[in-house]
PDB file of C-alpha atoms in Angstrom:
ATOM      1  CA  HIS A   1      -5.897  -7.110 -17.799  1.00  0.00           C
ATOM      2  CA  THR A   2      -9.299  -8.197 -19.003  1.00  0.00           C
ATOM      3  CA  TYR A   3     -11.027 -10.765 -16.810  1.00  0.00           C
ATOM      4  CA  THR A   4     -14.061 -12.972 -17.262  1.00  0.00           C
ATOM      5  CA  TYR A   5     -16.545 -11.418 -14.890  1.00  0.00           C
ATOM      6  CA  ILE A   6     -19.942 -11.683 -13.324  1.00  0.00           C
ATOM      7  CA  TYR A   7     -21.559  -9.038 -11.125  1.00  0.00           C
ATOM      8  CA  ILE A   8     -23.248 -10.552  -8.083  1.00  0.00           C
ATOM      9  CA  HIS A   9     -25.171  -8.780  -5.327  1.00  0.00           C
ATOM     10  CA  THR A  10     -24.414 -10.533  -2.035  1.00  0.00           C
ATOM     11  CA  HIS A  11     -24.384  -9.832   1.688  1.00  0.00           C
ATOM     12  CA  ILE A  12     -21.164 -11.818   2.176  1.00  0.00           C
ATOM     13  CA  HIS A  13     -18.403  -9.310   2.859  1.00  0.00           C
ATOM     14  CA  THR A  14     -15.600 -11.514   1.549  1.00  0.00           C
ATOM     15  CA  PHE A  15     -17.123 -12.206  -1.877  1.00  0.00           C
ATOM     16  CA  ARG A  16     -15.357 -10.358  -4.667  1.00  0.00           C
ATOM     17  CA  CYS A  17     -15.262 -10.190  -8.431  1.00  0.00           C
ATOM     18  CA  ARG A  18     -12.146  -9.473 -10.472  1.00  0.00           C
ATOM     19  CA  TYR A  19     -12.184  -6.806 -13.157  1.00  0.00           C
ATOM     20  CA  GLY A  20      -9.915  -4.749 -15.368  1.00  0.00           C
ATOM     21  CA  PRO A  21      -9.747  -1.170 -16.679  1.00  0.00           C
ATOM     22  CA  ASN A  22     -12.038  -2.035 -19.597  1.00  0.00           C
ATOM     23  CA  LEU A  23     -14.923  -2.740 -17.206  1.00  0.00           C
ATOM     24  CA  VAL A  24     -14.254   0.413 -15.200  1.00  0.00           C
ATOM     25  CA  GLN A  25     -14.294   2.460 -18.413  1.00  0.00           C
ATOM     26  CA  ARG A  26     -17.521   0.815 -19.557  1.00  0.00           C
ATOM     27  CA  TRP A  27     -19.246   1.457 -16.211  1.00  0.00           C
ATOM     28  CA  LEU A  28     -18.061   5.086 -15.999  1.00  0.00           C
ATOM     29  CA  LYS A  29     -19.356   5.826 -19.503  1.00  0.00           C
ATOM     30  CA  LYS A  30     -22.683   4.251 -18.580  1.00  0.00           C
ATOM     31  CA  MET A  31     -22.859   6.522 -15.504  1.00  0.00           C
ATOM     32  CA  ASN A  32     -21.692   9.539 -17.543  1.00  0.00           C
ATOM     33  CA  CYS A  33     -18.695   9.972 -15.208  1.00  0.00           C
ATOM     34  CA  TYR A  34     -14.954  10.199 -15.643  1.00  0.00           C
ATOM     35  CA  THR A  35     -13.551   9.088 -12.294  1.00  0.00           C
ATOM     36  CA  LEU A  36     -14.205   6.196  -9.908  1.00  0.00           C
ATOM     37  CA  VAL A  37     -12.875   6.350  -6.338  1.00  0.00           C
ATOM     38  CA  ARG A  38     -12.846   3.094  -4.394  1.00  0.00           C
ATOM     39  CA  SER A  39     -11.614   2.128  -0.928  1.00  0.00           C
ATOM     40  CA  HIS A  40     -11.333  -0.755   1.566  1.00  0.00           C
ATOM     41  CA  GLU A  41      -8.122  -2.113   0.058  1.00  0.00           C
ATOM     42  CA  CYS A  42      -4.827  -1.469   1.812  1.00  0.00           C
ATOM     43  CA  VAL A  43      -2.205   0.033  -0.517  1.00  0.00           C
ATOM     44  CA  GLU A  44       1.327   0.847   0.614  1.00  0.00           C
ATOM     45  CA  ALA A  45       1.337   4.509  -0.445  1.00  0.00           C
ATOM     46  CA  GLY A  46      -2.203   5.141   0.861  1.00  0.00           C
ATOM     47  CA  TRP A  47      -3.519   5.607  -2.671  1.00  0.00           C
ATOM     48  CA  SER A  48      -3.082   4.247  -6.204  1.00  0.00           C
ATOM     49  CA  TYR A  49      -4.128   5.322  -9.691  1.00  0.00           C
ATOM     50  CA  MET A  50      -5.329   3.417 -12.781  1.00  0.00           C
ATOM     51  CA  ASP A  51      -5.692   4.984 -16.230  1.00  0.00           C
ATOM     52  CA  CYS A  52      -8.715   3.224 -17.745  1.00  0.00           C
ATOM     53  CA  GLY A  53      -8.485   4.843 -21.165  1.00  0.00           C
ATOM     54  CA  ALA A  54     -10.877   7.176 -23.036  1.00  0.00           C
ATOM     55  CA  ASN A  55     -10.324   9.904 -20.422  1.00  0.00           C
ATOM     56  CA  THR A  56     -11.529   7.679 -17.553  1.00  0.00           C
ATOM     57  CA  GLN A  57      -9.618   6.808 -14.418  1.00  0.00           C
ATOM     58  CA  MET A  58      -9.851   5.040 -11.086  1.00  0.00           C
ATOM     59  CA  TYR A  59      -8.319   5.881  -7.697  1.00  0.00           C
ATOM     60  CA  THR A  60      -7.953   3.576  -4.723  1.00  0.00           C
ATOM     61  CA  VAL A  61      -7.661   5.415  -1.408  1.00  0.00           C
ATOM     62  CA  PHE A  62      -7.001   3.888   2.027  1.00  0.00           C
ATOM     63  CA  SER A  63      -7.128   6.127   5.098  1.00  0.00           C
ATOM     64  CA  ASN A  64      -5.912   3.765   7.852  1.00  0.00           C
ATOM     65  CA  ALA A  65      -2.180   4.228   8.390  1.00  0.00           C
ATOM     66  CA  ASN A  66      -0.046   1.297   9.603  1.00  0.00           C
ATOM     67  CA  TYR A  67      -2.923  -1.120   9.069  1.00  0.00           C
ATOM     68  CA  GLN A  68      -2.328  -4.256  11.190  1.00  0.00           C
ATOM     69  CA  GLY A  69       1.246  -3.135  11.685  1.00  0.00           C
ATOM     70  CA  GLY A  70       2.000  -3.200   7.967  1.00  0.00           C
ATOM     71  CA  GLY A  71       3.685   0.226   7.896  1.00  0.00           C
ATOM     72  CA  ASN A  72       1.525   1.584   5.046  1.00  0.00           C
ATOM     73  CA  ARG A  73       0.790   5.268   4.630  1.00  0.00           C
ATOM     74  CA  ALA A  74      -2.763   6.639   4.692  1.00  0.00           C
ATOM     75  CA  ALA A  75      -4.294   9.137   2.279  1.00  0.00           C
ATOM     76  CA  VAL A  76      -7.283  11.313   1.442  1.00  0.00           C
ATOM     77  CA  LEU A  77      -8.207  12.742  -1.961  1.00  0.00           C
ATOM     78  CA  ILE A  78      -9.463  16.331  -2.144  1.00  0.00           C
ATOM     79  CA  PHE A  79     -11.299  17.086  -5.386  1.00  0.00           C
ATOM     80  CA  PRO A  80     -12.155  20.620  -6.556  1.00  0.00           C
ATOM     81  CA  GLY A  81     -15.773  21.754  -6.592  1.00  0.00           C
ATOM     82  CA  ASP A  82     -16.570  20.569 -10.123  1.00  0.00           C
ATOM     83  CA  GLY A  83     -14.788  17.233  -9.577  1.00  0.00           C
ATOM     84  CA  LEU A  84     -13.159  17.364 -13.030  1.00  0.00           C
ATOM     85  CA  ALA A  85      -9.595  18.349 -12.158  1.00  0.00           C
ATOM     86  CA  GLU A  86      -6.992  16.051 -10.617  1.00  0.00           C
ATOM     87  CA  PRO A  87      -7.404  15.737  -6.823  1.00  0.00           C
ATOM     88  CA  ASP A  88      -4.969  17.032  -4.228  1.00  0.00           C
ATOM     89  CA  ILE A  89      -3.578  14.027  -2.364  1.00  0.00           C
ATOM     90  CA  VAL A  90      -2.693  14.246   1.325  1.00  0.00           C
ATOM     91  CA  THR A  91      -0.799  11.324   2.885  1.00  0.00           C
ATOM     92  CA  TRP A  92       0.522  10.662   6.390  1.00  0.00           C
ATOM     93  CA  HIS A  93       2.186   8.094   8.636  1.00  0.00           C
ATOM     94  CA  SER A  94       0.731   6.712  11.854  1.00  0.00           C
ATOM     95  CA  ASN A  95       2.119   7.864  15.210  1.00  0.00           C
ATOM     96  CA  VAL A  96       0.814   4.689  16.888  1.00  0.00           C
ATOM     97  CA  ASP A  97       3.482   2.326  18.203  1.00  0.00           C
ATOM     98  CA  ALA A  98       3.858  -0.149  15.364  1.00  0.00           C
ATOM     99  CA  ARG A  99       5.083  -2.871  17.719  1.00  0.00           C
ATOM    100  CA  ALA A 100       1.728  -3.056  19.544  1.00  0.00           C
ATOM    101  CA  SER A 101      -0.172  -3.215  16.276  1.00  0.00           C
ATOM    102  CA  LEU A 102       2.190  -5.850  14.925  1.00  0.00           C
ATOM    103  CA  GLY A 103       1.665  -7.926  18.071  1.00  0.00           C
ATOM    104  CA  THR A 104      -2.092  -7.960  17.472  1.00  0.00           C
ATOM    105  CA  SER A 105      -1.563  -8.969  13.857  1.00  0.00           C
ATOM    106  CA  ASN A 106       0.838 -11.763  14.833  1.00  0.00           C
ATOM    107  CA  ARG A 107      -1.576 -13.134  17.427  1.00  0.00           C
ATOM    108  CA  LYS A 108      -4.349 -13.261  14.840  1.00  0.00           C
ATOM    109  CA  GLN A 109      -2.089 -15.112  12.406  1.00  0.00           C
ATOM    110  CA  MET A 110      -1.169 -17.592  15.141  1.00  0.00           C
ATOM    111  CA  VAL A 111      -4.846 -18.220  15.950  1.00  0.00           C
ATOM    112  CA  ASP A 112      -5.532 -18.811  12.245  1.00  0.00           C
ATOM    113  CA  LEU A 113      -2.598 -21.236  12.084  1.00  0.00           C
ATOM    114  CA  ILE A 114      -3.754 -23.236  15.120  1.00  0.00           C
ATOM    115  CA  CYS A 115      -7.322 -23.441  13.785  1.00  0.00           C
ATOM    116  CA  ARG A 116      -6.060 -24.600  10.403  1.00  0.00           C
ATOM    117  CA  HIS A 117      -3.970 -27.415  11.912  1.00  0.00           C
ATOM    118  CA  LYS A 118      -6.085 -28.205  14.955  1.00  0.00           C
ATOM    119  CA  ARG A 119      -6.691 -31.844  14.074  1.00  0.00           C
ATOM    120  CA  ARG A 120      -2.991 -32.526  13.505  1.00  0.00           C
ATOM    121  CA  LEU A 121      -2.133 -30.633  16.690  1.00  0.00           C
ATOM    122  CA  ARG A 122      -4.560 -32.761  18.705  1.00  0.00           C
ATOM    123  CA  GLU A 123      -2.919 -35.947  17.418  1.00  0.00           C
ATOM    124  CA  HIS A 124       0.562 -34.779  18.431  1.00  0.00           C
ATOM    125  CA  LEU A 125      -0.612 -33.599  21.861  1.00  0.00           C
ATOM    126  CA  ILE A 126      -2.288 -36.927  22.604  1.00  0.00           C
ATOM    127  CA  ARG A 127       0.746 -38.900  21.420  1.00  0.00           C
ATOM    128  CA  LEU A 128       3.232 -36.883  23.495  1.00  0.00           C
ATOM    129  CA  SER A 129       1.016 -37.052  26.585  1.00  0.00           C
ATOM    130  CA  ASP A 130       0.632 -40.836  26.261  1.00  0.00           C
ATOM    131  CA  GLY A 131      -3.114 -40.383  25.993  1.00  0.00           C
ATOM    132  CA  HIS A 132      -3.466 -38.381  29.229  1.00  0.00           C
ATOM    133  CA  ASP A 133      -5.564 -35.220  29.652  1.00  0.00           C
ATOM    134  CA  TRP A 134      -2.609 -33.078  30.717  1.00  0.00           C
ATOM    135  CA  ILE A 135       0.670 -32.323  28.953  1.00  0.00           C
ATOM    136  CA  SER A 136       3.817 -30.557  30.106  1.00  0.00           C
ATOM    137  CA  VAL A 137       4.715 -27.160  28.670  1.00  0.00           C
ATOM    138  CA  GLU A 138       7.838 -28.730  27.136  1.00  0.00           C
ATOM    139  CA  ASP A 139       5.866 -31.430  25.325  1.00  0.00           C
ATOM    140  CA  TRP A 140       3.204 -28.882  24.335  1.00  0.00           C
ATOM    141  CA  ASN A 141       5.975 -26.802  22.756  1.00  0.00           C
ATOM    142  CA  SER A 142       7.227 -29.838  20.849  1.00  0.00           C
ATOM    143  CA  ALA A 143       3.723 -30.628  19.576  1.00  0.00           C
ATOM    144  CA  MET A 144       3.212 -27.033  18.447  1.00  0.00           C
ATOM    145  CA  ARG A 145       6.497 -26.967  16.548  1.00  0.00           C
ATOM    146  CA  THR A 146       5.780 -30.275  14.794  1.00  0.00           C
ATOM    147  CA  ALA A 147       2.082 -29.759  14.005  1.00  0.00           C
ATOM    148  CA  LEU A 148       2.496 -26.172  12.795  1.00  0.00           C
ATOM    149  CA  ALA A 149       5.805 -26.935  11.006  1.00  0.00           C
ATOM    150  CA  LEU A 150       7.477 -23.907  12.578  1.00  0.00           C
ATOM    151  CA  ASP A 151      11.004 -23.892  13.967  1.00  0.00           C
ATOM    152  CA  VAL A 152       9.954 -21.629  16.834  1.00  0.00           C
ATOM    153  CA  ASP A 153      10.227 -21.931  20.610  1.00  0.00           C
ATOM    154  CA  PHE A 154       6.638 -21.413  21.776  1.00  0.00           C
ATOM    155  CA  THR A 155       7.497 -21.700  25.461  1.00  0.00           C
ATOM    156  CA  PRO A 156       7.702 -17.917  26.091  1.00  0.00           C
ATOM    157  CA  PHE A 157       4.198 -17.527  24.619  1.00  0.00           C
ATOM    158  CA  CYS A 158       2.515 -20.501  26.306  1.00  0.00           C
ATOM    159  CA  LYS A 159       0.563 -18.386  28.816  1.00  0.00           C
ATOM    160  CA  THR A 160      -0.792 -16.260  25.967  1.00  0.00           C
ATOM    161  CA  LEU A 161      -1.785 -19.193  23.774  1.00  0.00           C
ATOM    162  CA  ALA A 162      -2.762 -21.839  26.340  1.00  0.00           C
ATOM    163  CA  PRO A 163      -4.242 -22.127  29.881  1.00  0.00           C
ATOM    164  CA  VAL A 164      -1.138 -23.069  31.881  1.00  0.00           C
ATOM    165  CA  HIS A 165      -1.602 -24.636  35.321  1.00  0.00           C
ATOM    166  CA  GLU A 166       0.677 -23.601  38.178  1.00  0.00           C
ATOM    167  CA  ASP A 167       2.514 -26.932  37.829  1.00  0.00           C
ATOM    168  CA  ARG A 168       3.483 -25.946  34.251  1.00  0.00           C
ATOM    169  CA  VAL A 169       1.080 -28.375  32.670  1.00  0.00           C
ATOM    170  CA  ILE A 170      -1.677 -27.705  30.140  1.00  0.00           C
ATOM    171  CA  HIS A 171      -5.082 -29.375  29.907  1.00  0.00           C
ATOM    172  CA  ILE A 172      -5.228 -30.502  26.286  1.00  0.00           C
ATOM    173  CA  GLN A 173      -8.979 -30.171  25.725  1.00  0.00           C
ATOM    174  CA  ASN A 174      -9.185 -26.769  27.442  1.00  0.00           C
ATOM    175  CA  PHE A 175      -6.377 -25.562  25.193  1.00  0.00           C
ATOM    176  CA  LEU A 176      -8.008 -26.834  22.006  1.00  0.00           C
ATOM    177  CA  ASP A 177     -11.413 -25.461  23.025  1.00  0.00           C
ATOM    178  CA  ARG A 178      -9.939 -21.964  22.851  1.00  0.00           C
ATOM    179  CA  TYR A 179      -9.618 -22.248  19.086  1.00  0.00           C
ATOM    180  CA  VAL A 180     -12.981 -22.667  17.373  1.00  0.00           C
ATOM    181  CA  VAL A 181     -13.913 -21.451  13.885  1.00  0.00           C
ATOM    182  CA  GLN A 182     -17.349 -19.871  13.713  1.00  0.00           C
ATOM    183  CA  VAL A 183     -18.987 -18.483  10.580  1.00  0.00           C
ATOM    184  CA  ARG A 184     -21.618 -15.762  10.765  1.00  0.00           C
ATOM    185  CA  MET A 185     -24.023 -16.151   7.858  1.00  0.00           C
ATOM    186  CA  GLY A 186     -26.738 -13.750   6.747  1.00  0.00           C
ATOM    187  CA  ARG A 187     -25.606 -10.604   8.589  1.00  0.00           C
ATOM    188  CA  SER A 188     -27.504  -7.495   7.545  1.00  0.00           C
ATOM    189  CA  GLU A 189     -28.435  -4.079   8.906  1.00  0.00           C
ATOM    190  CA  ASP A 190     -31.433  -5.620  10.680  1.00  0.00           C
ATOM    191  CA  SER A 191     -29.959  -8.921  11.830  1.00  0.00           C
ATOM    192  CA  GLU A 192     -26.750 -10.299  13.297  1.00  0.00           C
ATOM    193  CA  GLY A 193     -27.298 -13.434  11.239  1.00  0.00           C
ATOM    194  CA  THR A 194     -26.717 -17.057  12.175  1.00  0.00           C
ATOM    195  CA  LEU A 195     -23.528 -18.222  13.921  1.00  0.00           C
ATOM    196  CA  VAL A 196     -22.365 -21.648  12.694  1.00  0.00           C
ATOM    197  CA  SER A 197     -19.578 -23.564  14.477  1.00  0.00           C
ATOM    198  CA  ALA A 198     -17.215 -25.785  12.487  1.00  0.00           C
ATOM    199  CA  ASP A 199     -15.582 -29.026  13.552  1.00  0.00           C
ATOM    200  CA  GLU A 200     -11.833 -29.541  13.158  1.00  0.00           C
ATOM    201  CA  GLY A 201     -11.984 -30.983   9.648  1.00  0.00           C
ATOM    202  CA  LEU A 202     -14.261 -28.248   8.388  1.00  0.00           C
ATOM    203  CA  SER A 203     -12.191 -25.616  10.223  1.00  0.00           C
ATOM    204  CA  ALA A 204      -9.088 -26.560   8.249  1.00  0.00           C
ATOM    205  CA  LEU A 205     -11.006 -26.293   4.973  1.00  0.00           C
ATOM    206  CA  LEU A 206     -12.613 -22.984   5.919  1.00  0.00           C
ATOM    207  CA  MET A 207      -9.330 -21.424   7.020  1.00  0.00           C
ATOM    208  CA  ASP A 208      -7.725 -22.280   3.675  1.00  0.00           C
ATOM    209  CA  LYS A 209     -10.640 -21.551   1.313  1.00  0.00           C
ATOM    210  CA  ARG A 210     -13.074 -19.494   3.378  1.00  0.00           C
ATOM    211  CA  GLU A 211     -13.431 -16.567   0.969  1.00  0.00           C
ATOM    212  CA  ILE A 212     -14.233 -18.793  -2.006  1.00  0.00           C
ATOM    213  CA  LEU A 213     -16.535 -21.178  -0.150  1.00  0.00           C
ATOM    214  CA  LEU A 214     -18.472 -18.578   1.828  1.00  0.00           C
ATOM    215  CA  GLY A 215     -18.739 -16.341  -1.218  1.00  0.00           C
ATOM    216  CA  VAL A 216     -20.306 -19.101  -3.313  1.00  0.00           C
ATOM    217  CA  PHE A 217     -22.568 -20.147  -0.418  1.00  0.00           C
ATOM    218  CA  GLY A 218     -23.672 -16.534   0.030  1.00  0.00           C
ATOM    219  CA  PHE A 219     -24.474 -16.246  -3.667  1.00  0.00           C
ATOM    220  CA  PHE A 220     -27.015 -19.087  -3.353  1.00  0.00           C
ATOM    221  CA  ASP A 221     -28.257 -18.145   0.153  1.00  0.00           C
ATOM    222  CA  ASN A 222     -30.675 -15.489  -1.058  1.00  0.00           C
ATOM    223  CA  ASN A 223     -32.459 -14.877   2.268  1.00  0.00           C
ATOM    224  CA  GLY A 224     -29.262 -15.007   4.332  1.00  0.00           C
ATOM    225  CA  ASP A 225     -30.460 -17.556   6.906  1.00  0.00           C
ATOM    226  CA  GLY A 226     -27.353 -19.753   6.666  1.00  0.00           C
ATOM    227  CA  LEU A 227     -29.249 -22.596   4.934  1.00  0.00           C
ATOM    228  CA  LEU A 228     -29.778 -23.362   1.258  1.00  0.00           C
ATOM    229  CA  SER A 229     -33.250 -24.444   0.217  1.00  0.00           C
ATOM    230  CA  LYS A 230     -33.903 -26.256  -3.048  1.00  0.00           C
ATOM    231  CA  ASP A 231     -35.578 -23.122  -4.432  1.00  0.00           C
ATOM    232  CA  GLU A 232     -32.454 -21.061  -3.685  1.00  0.00           C
ATOM    233  CA  VAL A 233     -30.217 -23.596  -5.435  1.00  0.00           C
ATOM    234  CA  VAL A 234     -32.563 -23.643  -8.438  1.00  0.00           C
ATOM    235  CA  ALA A 235     -32.593 -19.828  -8.598  1.00  0.00           C
ATOM    236  CA  GLY A 236     -28.807 -19.596  -8.311  1.00  0.00           C
ATOM    237  CA  CYS A 237     -28.204 -22.243 -10.971  1.00  0.00           C
ATOM    238  CA  SER A 238     -30.670 -20.526 -13.303  1.00  0.00           C
ATOM    239  CA  LEU A 239     -28.738 -17.273 -12.998  1.00  0.00           C
ATOM    240  CA  LEU A 240     -25.415 -19.012 -13.648  1.00  0.00           C
ATOM    241  CA  ASN A 241     -26.838 -21.013 -16.566  1.00  0.00           C
ATOM    242  CA  GLU A 242     -27.600 -17.759 -18.379  1.00  0.00           C
ATOM    243  CA  ARG A 243     -23.837 -17.285 -18.756  1.00  0.00           C
ATOM    244  CA  LEU A 244     -22.873 -20.914 -19.438  1.00  0.00           C
ATOM    245  CA  SER A 245     -22.786 -22.737 -22.745  1.00  0.00           C
ATOM    246  CA  PRO A 246     -25.288 -25.582 -23.397  1.00  0.00           C
ATOM    247  CA  ASP A 247     -22.592 -28.140 -22.568  1.00  0.00           C
ATOM    248  CA  GLU A 248     -21.871 -26.458 -19.204  1.00  0.00           C
ATOM    249  CA  GLN A 249     -25.443 -26.136 -17.919  1.00  0.00           C
ATOM    250  CA  LEU A 250     -25.939 -26.927 -14.213  1.00  0.00           C
ATOM    251  CA  ASP A 251     -28.618 -29.352 -13.040  1.00  0.00           C
ATOM    252  CA  PRO A 252     -29.943 -27.839  -9.765  1.00  0.00           C
ATOM    253  CA  GLU A 253     -31.859 -30.987  -8.790  1.00  0.00           C
ATOM    254  CA  GLN A 254     -28.749 -33.133  -9.119  1.00  0.00           C
ATOM    255  CA  ILE A 255     -26.574 -30.601  -7.300  1.00  0.00           C
ATOM    256  CA  PHE A 256     -29.006 -30.271  -4.402  1.00  0.00           C
ATOM    257  CA  SER A 257     -29.378 -34.045  -3.970  1.00  0.00           C
ATOM    258  CA  PHE A 258     -25.615 -34.503  -4.077  1.00  0.00           C
ATOM    259  CA  ILE A 259     -24.832 -31.851  -1.433  1.00  0.00           C
ATOM    260  CA  ASP A 260     -27.795 -32.497   0.888  1.00  0.00           C
ATOM    261  CA  VAL A 261     -25.972 -35.429   2.488  1.00  0.00           C
ATOM    262  CA  ASP A 262     -28.346 -35.923   5.425  1.00  0.00           C
ATOM    263  CA  GLY A 263     -31.472 -35.628   3.256  1.00  0.00           C
ATOM    264  CA  GLY A 264     -32.891 -32.917   5.502  1.00  0.00           C
ATOM    265  CA  GLY A 265     -34.253 -30.805   2.666  1.00  0.00           C
ATOM    266  CA  SER A 266     -31.804 -27.956   3.208  1.00  0.00           C
ATOM    267  CA  ILE A 267     -28.036 -27.512   2.936  1.00  0.00           C
ATOM    268  CA  SER A 268     -26.054 -26.135   5.853  1.00  0.00           C
ATOM    269  CA  VAL A 269     -22.771 -24.288   5.420  1.00  0.00           C
ATOM    270  CA  ALA A 270     -21.012 -27.357   6.881  1.00  0.00           C
ATOM    271  CA  GLU A 271     -22.548 -29.698   4.280  1.00  0.00           C
ATOM    272  CA  PHE A 272     -21.770 -27.254   1.491  1.00  0.00           C
ATOM    273  CA  CYS A 273     -18.122 -26.773   2.463  1.00  0.00           C
ATOM    274  CA  ARG A 274     -17.376 -30.440   3.133  1.00  0.00           C
ATOM    275  CA  ILE A 275     -18.580 -31.535  -0.284  1.00  0.00           C
ATOM    276  CA  TRP A 276     -15.787 -29.520  -1.899  1.00  0.00           C
ATOM    277  CA  ALA A 277     -13.042 -30.807   0.397  1.00  0.00           C
ATOM    278  CA  SER A 278     -11.673 -33.198  -2.225  1.00  0.00           C
ATOM    279  CA  GLU A 279     -12.116 -30.740  -5.083  1.00  0.00           C
ATOM    280  CA  ILE A 280     -10.610 -27.457  -3.889  1.00  0.00           C
TER     281      ILE A 280
END
């Protein structure tokens, strides 16, 4: 397929651009090369191949077998000395117990699910506890099933997911405090970046649309400090306006004033994400 594209340099790991074989062919010809090898995408066979036309090609290779318990193979490509011939492809399975890996993957998915529905879960816990601080394991299980919309008995997993008291009761706030969404902005080789905590409403939005929202935020956040200045918004809009028609031009002053809800002169990741809550 051919996709509308824009190449963006960004420090945000989750930001991506979509492309097709025509762009790969164009880039390879520009570099005077015939083959592109890319990685960091799990593929079931451990490798995949794309014919990009005009004697150009692209390989995807993934060398982590059974990634997150998915059962995929792993592969390496061995090219001859001149790099012109087809590579030898070596693949293998993992000898690691898939059940342990799958357990880790399932726990991560459960944490994501609780964070996404934390506000709804709090409401059900408070209602079933009659407004008290503590709730029985049985009522906790009922709240989990209703809030997460899963027909699952969570009772066997309560000690893994929640701090259970010896009387088989759970402190609601202590349980909810275990599940907090934090976003690390501006990470680089020289800095760990800025860690931003999200409230329950923002957590739900981030869990659903985090790649899109953080990718766009990272595009504007040129210095990676986790805040957008007016100059950064102006610079980002100017770059985007180069590719937009006259009728689609962005007004950076209007955008900045609209998103900077508290009038502080900078836009935090929380302000930025919340403004799109009704749009995305």
